[in-house]
PDB file of C-alpha atoms and ligand atoms in Angstrom:
ATOM      1  CA  MET A 880      75.350 -22.705  70.765  1.00 57.00           C
ATOM      2  CA  TYR A 881      78.761 -22.472  72.462  1.00 57.00           C
ATOM      3  CA  VAL A 882      78.814 -24.318  75.786  1.00 54.00           C
ATOM      4  CA  ARG A 883      80.607 -22.997  78.860  1.00 51.00           C
ATOM      5  CA  GLN A 884      81.392 -25.700  81.383  1.00 55.00           C
ATOM      6  CA  ARG A 885      79.853 -25.538  84.860  1.00 74.00           C
ATOM      7  CA  GLU A 886      78.345 -22.123  84.356  1.00 88.00           C
ATOM      8  CA  GLY A 887      74.682 -21.411  83.929  1.00 96.00           C
ATOM      9  CA  TRP A 888      71.850 -21.572  86.425  1.00 97.00           C
ATOM     10  CA  ILE A 889      68.463 -20.054  87.205  1.00 98.00           C
ATOM     11  CA  GLU A 890      67.784 -17.559  90.009  1.00 98.00           C
ATOM     12  CA  VAL A 891      64.186 -16.518  90.743  1.00 98.00           C
ATOM     13  CA  ILE A 892      63.214 -13.465  92.779  1.00 98.00           C
ATOM     14  CA  THR A 893      59.568 -13.799  93.795  1.00 98.00           C
ATOM     15  CA  GLY A 894      56.896 -12.610  96.248  1.00 98.00           C
ATOM     16  CA  PRO A 895      53.926 -10.196  96.182  1.00 98.00           C
ATOM     17  CA  MET A 896      53.847  -6.671  94.762  1.00 98.00           C
ATOM     18  CA  PHE A 897      55.700  -3.936  96.711  1.00 97.00           C
ATOM     19  CA  ALA A 898      58.283  -6.471  97.924  1.00 98.00           C
ATOM     20  CA  GLY A 899      61.223  -4.958  96.036  1.00 97.00           C
ATOM     21  CA  LYS A 900      61.597  -7.717  93.410  1.00 97.00           C
ATOM     22  CA  THR A 901      62.506  -5.269  90.638  1.00 95.00           C
ATOM     23  CA  GLU A 902      64.896  -3.452  92.968  1.00 95.00           C
ATOM     24  CA  GLU A 903      66.653  -6.734  93.779  1.00 97.00           C
ATOM     25  CA  LEU A 904      66.846  -7.672  90.070  1.00 97.00           C
ATOM     26  CA  ILE A 905      68.419  -4.289  89.266  1.00 95.00           C
ATOM     27  CA  ARG A 906      70.869  -4.665  92.172  1.00 96.00           C
ATOM     28  CA  ARG A 907      72.080  -8.018  90.825  1.00 97.00           C
ATOM     29  CA  VAL A 908      72.332  -6.644  87.266  1.00 96.00           C
ATOM     30  CA  LYS A 909      74.349  -3.586  88.374  1.00 95.00           C
ATOM     31  CA  ARG A 910      76.841  -5.726  90.301  1.00 96.00           C
ATOM     32  CA  LEU A 911      77.393  -7.829  87.183  1.00 96.00           C
ATOM     33  CA  GLU A 912      77.824  -4.699  85.063  1.00 94.00           C
ATOM     34  CA  TYR A 913      80.711  -3.608  87.311  1.00 95.00           C
ATOM     35  CA  ALA A 914      82.294  -6.979  86.570  1.00 94.00           C
ATOM     36  CA  LYS A 915      81.986  -6.271  82.826  1.00 94.00           C
ATOM     37  CA  GLN A 916      79.606  -9.145  82.217  1.00 95.00           C
ATOM     38  CA  ASN A 917      77.539  -9.183  79.053  1.00 96.00           C
ATOM     39  CA  ILE A 918      73.977  -8.774  80.260  1.00 97.00           C
ATOM     40  CA  LEU A 919      70.649  -8.702  78.444  1.00 97.00           C
ATOM     41  CA  VAL A 920      67.645  -7.413  80.407  1.00 97.00           C
ATOM     42  CA  PHE A 921      64.126  -8.103  79.137  1.00 96.00           C
ATOM     43  CA  LYS A 922      60.642  -7.161  80.221  1.00 95.00           C
ATOM     44  CA  PRO A 923      57.214  -8.034  78.816  1.00 95.00           C
ATOM     45  CA  SER A 924      55.839  -5.148  76.777  1.00 92.00           C
ATOM     46  CA  ILE A 925      52.498  -5.465  78.609  1.00 84.00           C
ATOM     47  CA  ASP A 926      53.800  -3.392  81.533  1.00 67.00           C
ATOM     48  CA  THR A 927      54.105   0.181  80.332  1.00 64.00           C
ATOM     49  CA  ARG A 928      54.015   1.659  83.831  1.00 59.00           C
ATOM     50  CA  TYR A 929      57.402   3.293  83.520  1.00 60.00           C
ATOM     51  CA  GLY A 930      57.783   3.716  79.784  1.00 62.00           C
ATOM     52  CA  ASN A 931      59.699   1.584  77.342  1.00 71.00           C
ATOM     53  CA  ASN A 932      63.214   0.178  77.246  1.00 85.00           C
ATOM     54  CA  GLU A 933      63.844   0.502  80.953  1.00 84.00           C
ATOM     55  CA  VAL A 934      63.207  -1.540  84.079  1.00 88.00           C
ATOM     56  CA  VAL A 935      62.455   0.866  86.918  1.00 84.00           C
ATOM     57  CA  SER A 936      61.990   0.057  90.606  1.00 82.00           C
ATOM     58  CA  HIS A 937      59.760   1.914  93.090  1.00 79.00           C
ATOM     59  CA  ASN A 938      62.804   3.740  94.437  1.00 80.00           C
ATOM     60  CA  ASN A 939      63.589   4.904  90.896  1.00 79.00           C
ATOM     61  CA  ASN A 940      66.605   2.690  90.265  1.00 81.00           C
ATOM     62  CA  ARG A 941      66.688   1.820  86.593  1.00 85.00           C
ATOM     63  CA  THR A 942      68.456  -0.251  83.978  1.00 84.00           C
ATOM     64  CA  LYS A 943      68.086  -0.508  80.182  1.00 90.00           C
ATOM     65  CA  SER A 944      65.842  -3.287  78.927  1.00 92.00           C
ATOM     66  CA  ILE A 945      64.411  -4.822  75.781  1.00 94.00           C
ATOM     67  CA  ASN A 946      60.633  -5.109  75.481  1.00 94.00           C
ATOM     68  CA  ILE A 947      59.377  -8.483  74.325  1.00 95.00           C
ATOM     69  CA  ARG A 948      55.931  -9.931  73.668  1.00 95.00           C
ATOM     70  CA  LYS A 949      56.922 -13.594  73.655  1.00 96.00           C
ATOM     71  CA  ALA A 950      59.676 -15.431  75.513  1.00 98.00           C
ATOM     72  CA  SER A 951      61.037 -16.897  72.258  1.00 98.00           C
ATOM     73  CA  GLU A 952      62.094 -13.368  71.159  1.00 98.00           C
ATOM     74  CA  ILE A 953      64.898 -13.618  73.741  1.00 98.00           C
ATOM     75  CA  MET A 954      66.719 -16.027  71.442  1.00 97.00           C
ATOM     76  CA  GLN A 955      67.103 -13.310  68.775  1.00 97.00           C
ATOM     77  CA  TYR A 956      69.326 -11.313  71.132  1.00 97.00           C
ATOM     78  CA  VAL A 957      71.391 -14.019  72.833  1.00 97.00           C
ATOM     79  CA  ASP A 958      74.773 -14.823  71.311  1.00 96.00           C
ATOM     80  CA  ASN A 959      78.025 -16.536  72.305  1.00 95.00           C
ATOM     81  CA  ASP A 960      79.138 -13.476  74.299  1.00 95.00           C
ATOM     82  CA  THR A 961      76.033 -13.328  76.492  1.00 97.00           C
ATOM     83  CA  ASN A 962      76.816 -14.151  80.134  1.00 97.00           C
ATOM     84  CA  VAL A 963      73.590 -13.128  81.829  1.00 97.00           C
ATOM     85  CA  VAL A 964      69.908 -12.935  80.879  1.00 98.00           C
ATOM     86  CA  ALA A 965      67.600 -11.069  83.278  1.00 98.00           C
ATOM     87  CA  ILE A 966      63.814 -10.843  82.943  1.00 97.00           C
ATOM     88  CA  ASP A 967      61.535  -8.679  85.101  1.00 97.00           C
ATOM     89  CA  GLU A 968      57.837  -9.543  85.619  1.00 97.00           C
ATOM     90  CA  ILE A 969      58.264 -12.855  83.877  1.00 98.00           C
ATOM     91  CA  GLN A 970      54.745 -13.923  84.961  1.00 98.00           C
ATOM     92  CA  PHE A 971      53.376 -11.865  82.037  1.00 97.00           C
ATOM     93  CA  LEU A 972      55.246 -13.871  79.384  1.00 97.00           C
ATOM     94  CA  ASP A 973      54.066 -17.154  77.870  1.00 97.00           C
ATOM     95  CA  GLU A 974      54.756 -20.578  79.347  1.00 97.00           C
ATOM     96  CA  GLU A 975      57.616 -21.198  76.906  1.00 98.00           C
ATOM     97  CA  SER A 976      59.597 -18.933  79.275  1.00 98.00           C
ATOM     98  CA  VAL A 977      60.234 -21.996  81.435  1.00 98.00           C
ATOM     99  CA  GLU A 978      61.840 -23.979  78.611  1.00 98.00           C
ATOM    100  CA  ILE A 979      63.825 -20.948  77.480  1.00 98.00           C
ATOM    101  CA  CYS A 980      65.229 -20.284  80.966  1.00 98.00           C
ATOM    102  CA  GLU A 981      66.169 -23.965  81.241  1.00 98.00           C
ATOM    103  CA  TYR A 982      67.787 -23.959  77.787  1.00 98.00           C
ATOM    104  CA  LEU A 983      69.833 -20.817  78.534  1.00 98.00           C
ATOM    105  CA  ALA A 984      70.995 -22.162  81.900  1.00 98.00           C
ATOM    106  CA  ASP A 985      71.910 -25.501  80.285  1.00 96.00           C
ATOM    107  CA  HIS A 986      74.037 -23.555  77.796  1.00 96.00           C
ATOM    108  CA  GLY A 987      76.087 -21.661  80.359  1.00 95.00           C
ATOM    109  CA  ILE A 988      74.041 -18.524  80.913  1.00 97.00           C
ATOM    110  CA  ARG A 989      73.183 -17.109  84.321  1.00 97.00           C
ATOM    111  CA  VAL A 990      69.421 -16.495  84.263  1.00 98.00           C
ATOM    112  CA  ILE A 991      67.983 -14.010  86.767  1.00 98.00           C
ATOM    113  CA  VAL A 992      64.222 -13.581  86.697  1.00 98.00           C
ATOM    114  CA  SER A 993      61.686 -11.848  88.882  1.00 98.00           C
ATOM    115  CA  GLY A 994      57.953 -12.465  88.990  1.00 98.00           C
ATOM    116  CA  LEU A 995      54.854 -12.667  91.162  1.00 98.00           C
ATOM    117  CA  ASP A 996      54.328 -16.061  92.767  1.00 98.00           C
ATOM    118  CA  ARG A 997      50.576 -15.450  93.202  1.00 98.00           C
ATOM    119  CA  ASN A 998      47.824 -13.563  91.443  1.00 98.00           C
ATOM    120  CA  PHE A 999      45.353 -11.285  93.297  1.00 98.00           C
ATOM    121  CA  ARG A1000      43.221 -14.369  94.053  1.00 98.00           C
ATOM    122  CA  GLY A1001      46.057 -15.741  96.143  1.00 98.00           C
ATOM    123  CA  GLU A1002      46.596 -18.615  93.711  1.00 97.00           C
ATOM    124  CA  PRO A1003      49.876 -19.491  91.932  1.00 98.00           C
ATOM    125  CA  PHE A1004      50.519 -17.158  88.979  1.00 98.00           C
ATOM    126  CA  SER A1005      50.426 -19.171  85.713  1.00 97.00           C
ATOM    127  CA  PHE A1006      53.717 -21.056  85.088  1.00 98.00           C
ATOM    128  CA  MET A1007      55.567 -19.598  88.115  1.00 98.00           C
ATOM    129  CA  PRO A1008      55.362 -22.868  90.117  1.00 98.00           C
ATOM    130  CA  ARG A1009      57.266 -24.674  87.317  1.00 98.00           C
ATOM    131  CA  LEU A1010      59.926 -22.012  87.223  1.00 98.00           C
ATOM    132  CA  LEU A1011      60.317 -22.076  91.011  1.00 98.00           C
ATOM    133  CA  ALA A1012      60.725 -25.848  90.878  1.00 98.00           C
ATOM    134  CA  ILE A1013      63.528 -25.852  88.302  1.00 98.00           C
ATOM    135  CA  ALA A1014      65.474 -22.879  89.732  1.00 98.00           C
ATOM    136  CA  GLU A1015      68.819 -23.396  91.485  1.00 97.00           C
ATOM    137  CA  ASP A1016      68.119 -20.415  93.733  1.00 98.00           C
ATOM    138  CA  VAL A1017      64.866 -18.813  94.912  1.00 98.00           C
ATOM    139  CA  THR A1018      64.600 -15.556  96.850  1.00 98.00           C
ATOM    140  CA  LYS A1019      61.111 -15.128  98.226  1.00 98.00           C
ATOM    141  CA  LEU A1020      60.686 -11.509  99.312  1.00 98.00           C
ATOM    142  CA  SER A1021      57.827 -10.179 101.416  1.00 98.00           C
ATOM    143  CA  ALA A1022      56.259  -6.733 101.610  1.00 98.00           C
ATOM    144  CA  ILE A1023      54.516  -5.155 104.631  1.00 98.00           C
ATOM    145  CA  CYS A1024      50.788  -5.682 105.133  1.00 98.00           C
ATOM    146  CA  VAL A1025      49.087  -2.285 104.839  1.00 98.00           C
ATOM    147  CA  VAL A1026      46.399  -3.393 107.342  1.00 98.00           C
ATOM    148  CA  CYS A1027      48.309  -5.045 110.222  1.00 98.00           C
ATOM    149  CA  HIS A1028      51.951  -4.305 109.327  1.00 98.00           C
ATOM    150  CA  THR A1029      53.142  -7.918 109.550  1.00 98.00           C
ATOM    151  CA  PRO A1030      55.077  -9.448 106.611  1.00 98.00           C
ATOM    152  CA  ALA A1031      52.874  -9.493 103.489  1.00 98.00           C
ATOM    153  CA  THR A1032      52.956 -12.466 101.131  1.00 98.00           C
ATOM    154  CA  ARG A1033      49.878 -11.603  99.035  1.00 98.00           C
ATOM    155  CA  THR A1034      48.655  -8.916  96.703  1.00 98.00           C
ATOM    156  CA  GLN A1035      45.249  -7.388  97.361  1.00 98.00           C
ATOM    157  CA  ARG A1036      43.472  -5.959  94.302  1.00 98.00           C
ATOM    158  CA  ILE A1037      41.206  -3.017  95.099  1.00 98.00           C
ATOM    159  CA  VAL A1038      38.490  -1.910  92.663  1.00 96.00           C
ATOM    160  CA  ASN A1039      36.382   1.171  93.501  1.00 95.00           C
ATOM    161  CA  GLY A1040      37.716   1.115  97.052  1.00 95.00           C
ATOM    162  CA  LYS A1041      36.669  -2.533  97.638  1.00 97.00           C
ATOM    163  CA  PRO A1042      38.453  -5.917  97.416  1.00 98.00           C
ATOM    164  CA  ALA A1043      38.194  -7.234  93.857  1.00 98.00           C
ATOM    165  CA  SER A1044      36.065 -10.341  93.452  1.00 98.00           C
ATOM    166  CA  TYR A1045      37.423 -13.762  92.573  1.00 98.00           C
ATOM    167  CA  ASN A1046      36.022 -13.659  89.031  1.00 97.00           C
ATOM    168  CA  ASP A1047      37.907 -10.527  88.011  1.00 97.00           C
ATOM    169  CA  PRO A1048      40.366 -11.145  85.156  1.00 97.00           C
ATOM    170  CA  ILE A1049      43.874 -12.129  86.224  1.00 97.00           C
ATOM    171  CA  ILE A1050      45.675  -9.415  84.290  1.00 96.00           C
ATOM    172  CA  LEU A1051      45.292  -5.785  85.361  1.00 96.00           C
ATOM    173  CA  VAL A1052      48.450  -3.712  85.104  1.00 94.00           C
ATOM    174  CA  GLY A1053      48.743  -1.194  87.917  1.00 92.00           C
ATOM    175  CA  ALA A1054      50.428  -0.168  91.134  1.00 89.00           C
ATOM    176  CA  LYS A1055      49.188   1.669  94.226  1.00 91.00           C
ATOM    177  CA  ASP A1056      46.058   2.729  92.336  1.00 92.00           C
ATOM    178  CA  SER A1057      44.724  -0.855  92.281  1.00 97.00           C
ATOM    179  CA  TYR A1058      46.889  -2.970  94.585  1.00 98.00           C
ATOM    180  CA  GLU A1059      48.071  -3.301  98.205  1.00 98.00           C
ATOM    181  CA  ALA A1060      50.379  -5.750  99.926  1.00 98.00           C
ATOM    182  CA  ARG A1061      48.628  -7.860 102.574  1.00 98.00           C
ATOM    183  CA  CYS A1062      49.354 -10.835 104.814  1.00 98.00           C
ATOM    184  CA  ARG A1063      47.514 -14.172 104.645  1.00 97.00           C
ATOM    185  CA  HIS A1064      44.961 -13.045 107.243  1.00 98.00           C
ATOM    186  CA  CYS A1065      44.139  -9.589 105.882  1.00 98.00           C
ATOM    187  CA  HIS A1066      43.971 -10.693 102.227  1.00 98.00           C
ATOM    188  CA  GLN A1067      40.359 -10.732 100.976  1.00 98.00           C
ATOM    189  CA  VAL A1068      38.896 -12.329  97.857  1.00 98.00           C
ATOM    190  CA  PRO A1069      35.086 -12.121  97.858  1.00 98.00           C
ATOM    191  CA  GLY A1070      33.570 -15.105  96.053  1.00 97.00           C
ATOM    192  CA  LYS A1071      36.651 -17.322  96.387  1.00 96.00           C
ATOM    193  CA  PRO A1072      35.498 -20.955  96.634  1.00 93.00           C
ATOM    194  CA  ALA A1073      36.674 -22.887  99.696  1.00 88.00           C
ATOM    195  CA  THR A1074      39.422 -25.242  98.587  1.00 80.00           C
ATOM    196  CA  TYR A1075      39.542 -27.553 101.593  1.00 86.00           C
ATOM    197  CA  THR A1076      36.608 -28.327 103.834  1.00 87.00           C
ATOM    198  CA  ARG A1077      37.512 -31.675 105.407  1.00 90.00           C
ATOM    199  CA  PHE A1078      37.906 -30.368 108.952  1.00 89.00           C
ATOM    200  CA  GLU A1079      35.167 -27.768 108.859  1.00 82.00           C
ATOM    201  CA  ASP A1080      32.102 -28.243 111.097  1.00 73.00           C
ATOM    202  CA  HIS A1081      29.012 -29.419 109.287  1.00 61.00           C
ATOM    203  CA  GLU A1082      25.550 -28.843 110.742  1.00 55.00           C
TER     204      GLU A1082
HETATM  205  P1  TTP B1016      55.412  -6.196  90.216  1.00 78.56           P
HETATM  206  O1  TTP B1016      56.714  -5.763  89.644  1.00 78.56           O
HETATM  207  O2  TTP B1016      55.310  -7.544  90.812  1.00 78.56           O
HETATM  208  O3  TTP B1016      54.950  -5.175  91.313  1.00 78.56           O
HETATM  209  P2  TTP B1016      55.838  -4.162  92.102  1.00 78.56           P
HETATM  210  O4  TTP B1016      56.668  -3.374  91.144  1.00 78.56           O
HETATM  211  O5  TTP B1016      54.885  -3.426  93.032  1.00 78.56           O
HETATM  212  O6  TTP B1016      56.697  -5.125  92.990  1.00 78.56           O
HETATM  213  P3  TTP B1016      58.250  -5.138  93.272  1.00 78.56           P
HETATM  214  O7  TTP B1016      58.560  -3.890  94.025  1.00 78.56           O
HETATM  215  O8  TTP B1016      58.407  -6.368  94.111  1.00 78.56           O
HETATM  216  O9  TTP B1016      58.929  -5.216  91.949  1.00 78.56           O
HETATM  217  O10 TTP B1016      54.308  -5.962  89.095  1.00 78.56           O
HETATM  218  C1  TTP B1016      53.138  -6.638  89.134  1.00 78.56           C
HETATM  219  C2  TTP B1016      52.269  -6.280  87.942  1.00 78.56           C
HETATM  220  O11 TTP B1016      51.321  -7.312  87.802  1.00 78.56           O
HETATM  221  C3  TTP B1016      51.479  -4.996  88.099  1.00 78.56           C
HETATM  222  O12 TTP B1016      51.404  -4.308  86.858  1.00 78.56           O
HETATM  223  C4  TTP B1016      50.083  -5.465  88.458  1.00 78.56           C
HETATM  224  C5  TTP B1016      49.991  -6.795  87.762  1.00 78.56           C
HETATM  225  N1  TTP B1016      49.132  -7.806  88.377  1.00 78.56           N
HETATM  226  C6  TTP B1016      48.194  -8.459  87.581  1.00 78.56           C
HETATM  227  O13 TTP B1016      48.051  -8.170  86.391  1.00 78.56           O
HETATM  228  N2  TTP B1016      47.394  -9.420  88.153  1.00 78.56           N
HETATM  229  C7  TTP B1016      47.492  -9.787  89.454  1.00 78.56           C
HETATM  230  O14 TTP B1016      46.748 -10.678  89.901  1.00 78.56           O
HETATM  231  C8  TTP B1016      48.484  -9.123  90.276  1.00 78.56           C
HETATM  232  C9  TTP B1016      48.642  -9.505  91.722  1.00 78.56           C
HETATM  233  C10 TTP B1016      49.271  -8.146  89.685  1.00 78.56           C
HETATM  234 MG1   MG B1017      58.353  -4.761  89.993  1.00 78.56          MG
END
């Protein structure tokens, strides 16, 4: 692959649902389009919320995209003219995404990705911690807690009107029908094991 000197890095846009991650990704892509950059936008085919071949934000901004099932498919589209690779909802791809982002950035491509930092349990979402660690730039967006209206950093899953339990599967595609943005204090995960008990009172 052709190597451009001193270009190429990784930008990650992260945070909970309803934070405007997709909107921010589209904003960055549109600015680069005005500058006549060669941009490829990808999204995992798992999320069919807004149809195929488009990334769409809550405020209905949109940009053309290529659906992929595996991160390695990206390499079929990248060529010497590619300046920018953008990926929305990267948390749904496989872990090889991390190596691919690193490889592209090493070879002079500006990589812009957005993805959830946590799952509904409040735990790190699959390989996102690795991606956040290797990125040159991280934008951590917050939403607004639907309960107390402070900044929300977590995603609450709601099933049949109640907080989803810890053992629910990680993947459940949805939007307002099954999810809310909540802060640390209002986020509820019934059945979540305590992770740290050292300073708790024991009878
Ligand atoms: P996002 O694009 O993160 O959600 P969003 O569009 O509301 O946020 P933004 O405005 O910031 O772009 O999409 C998250 C997807 O992930 C959605 O389909 C629900 C799914 N999801 C899971 O499958 N498991 C989980 O644990 C969580 C929290 C979300
Ligand atoms: Mg989104």
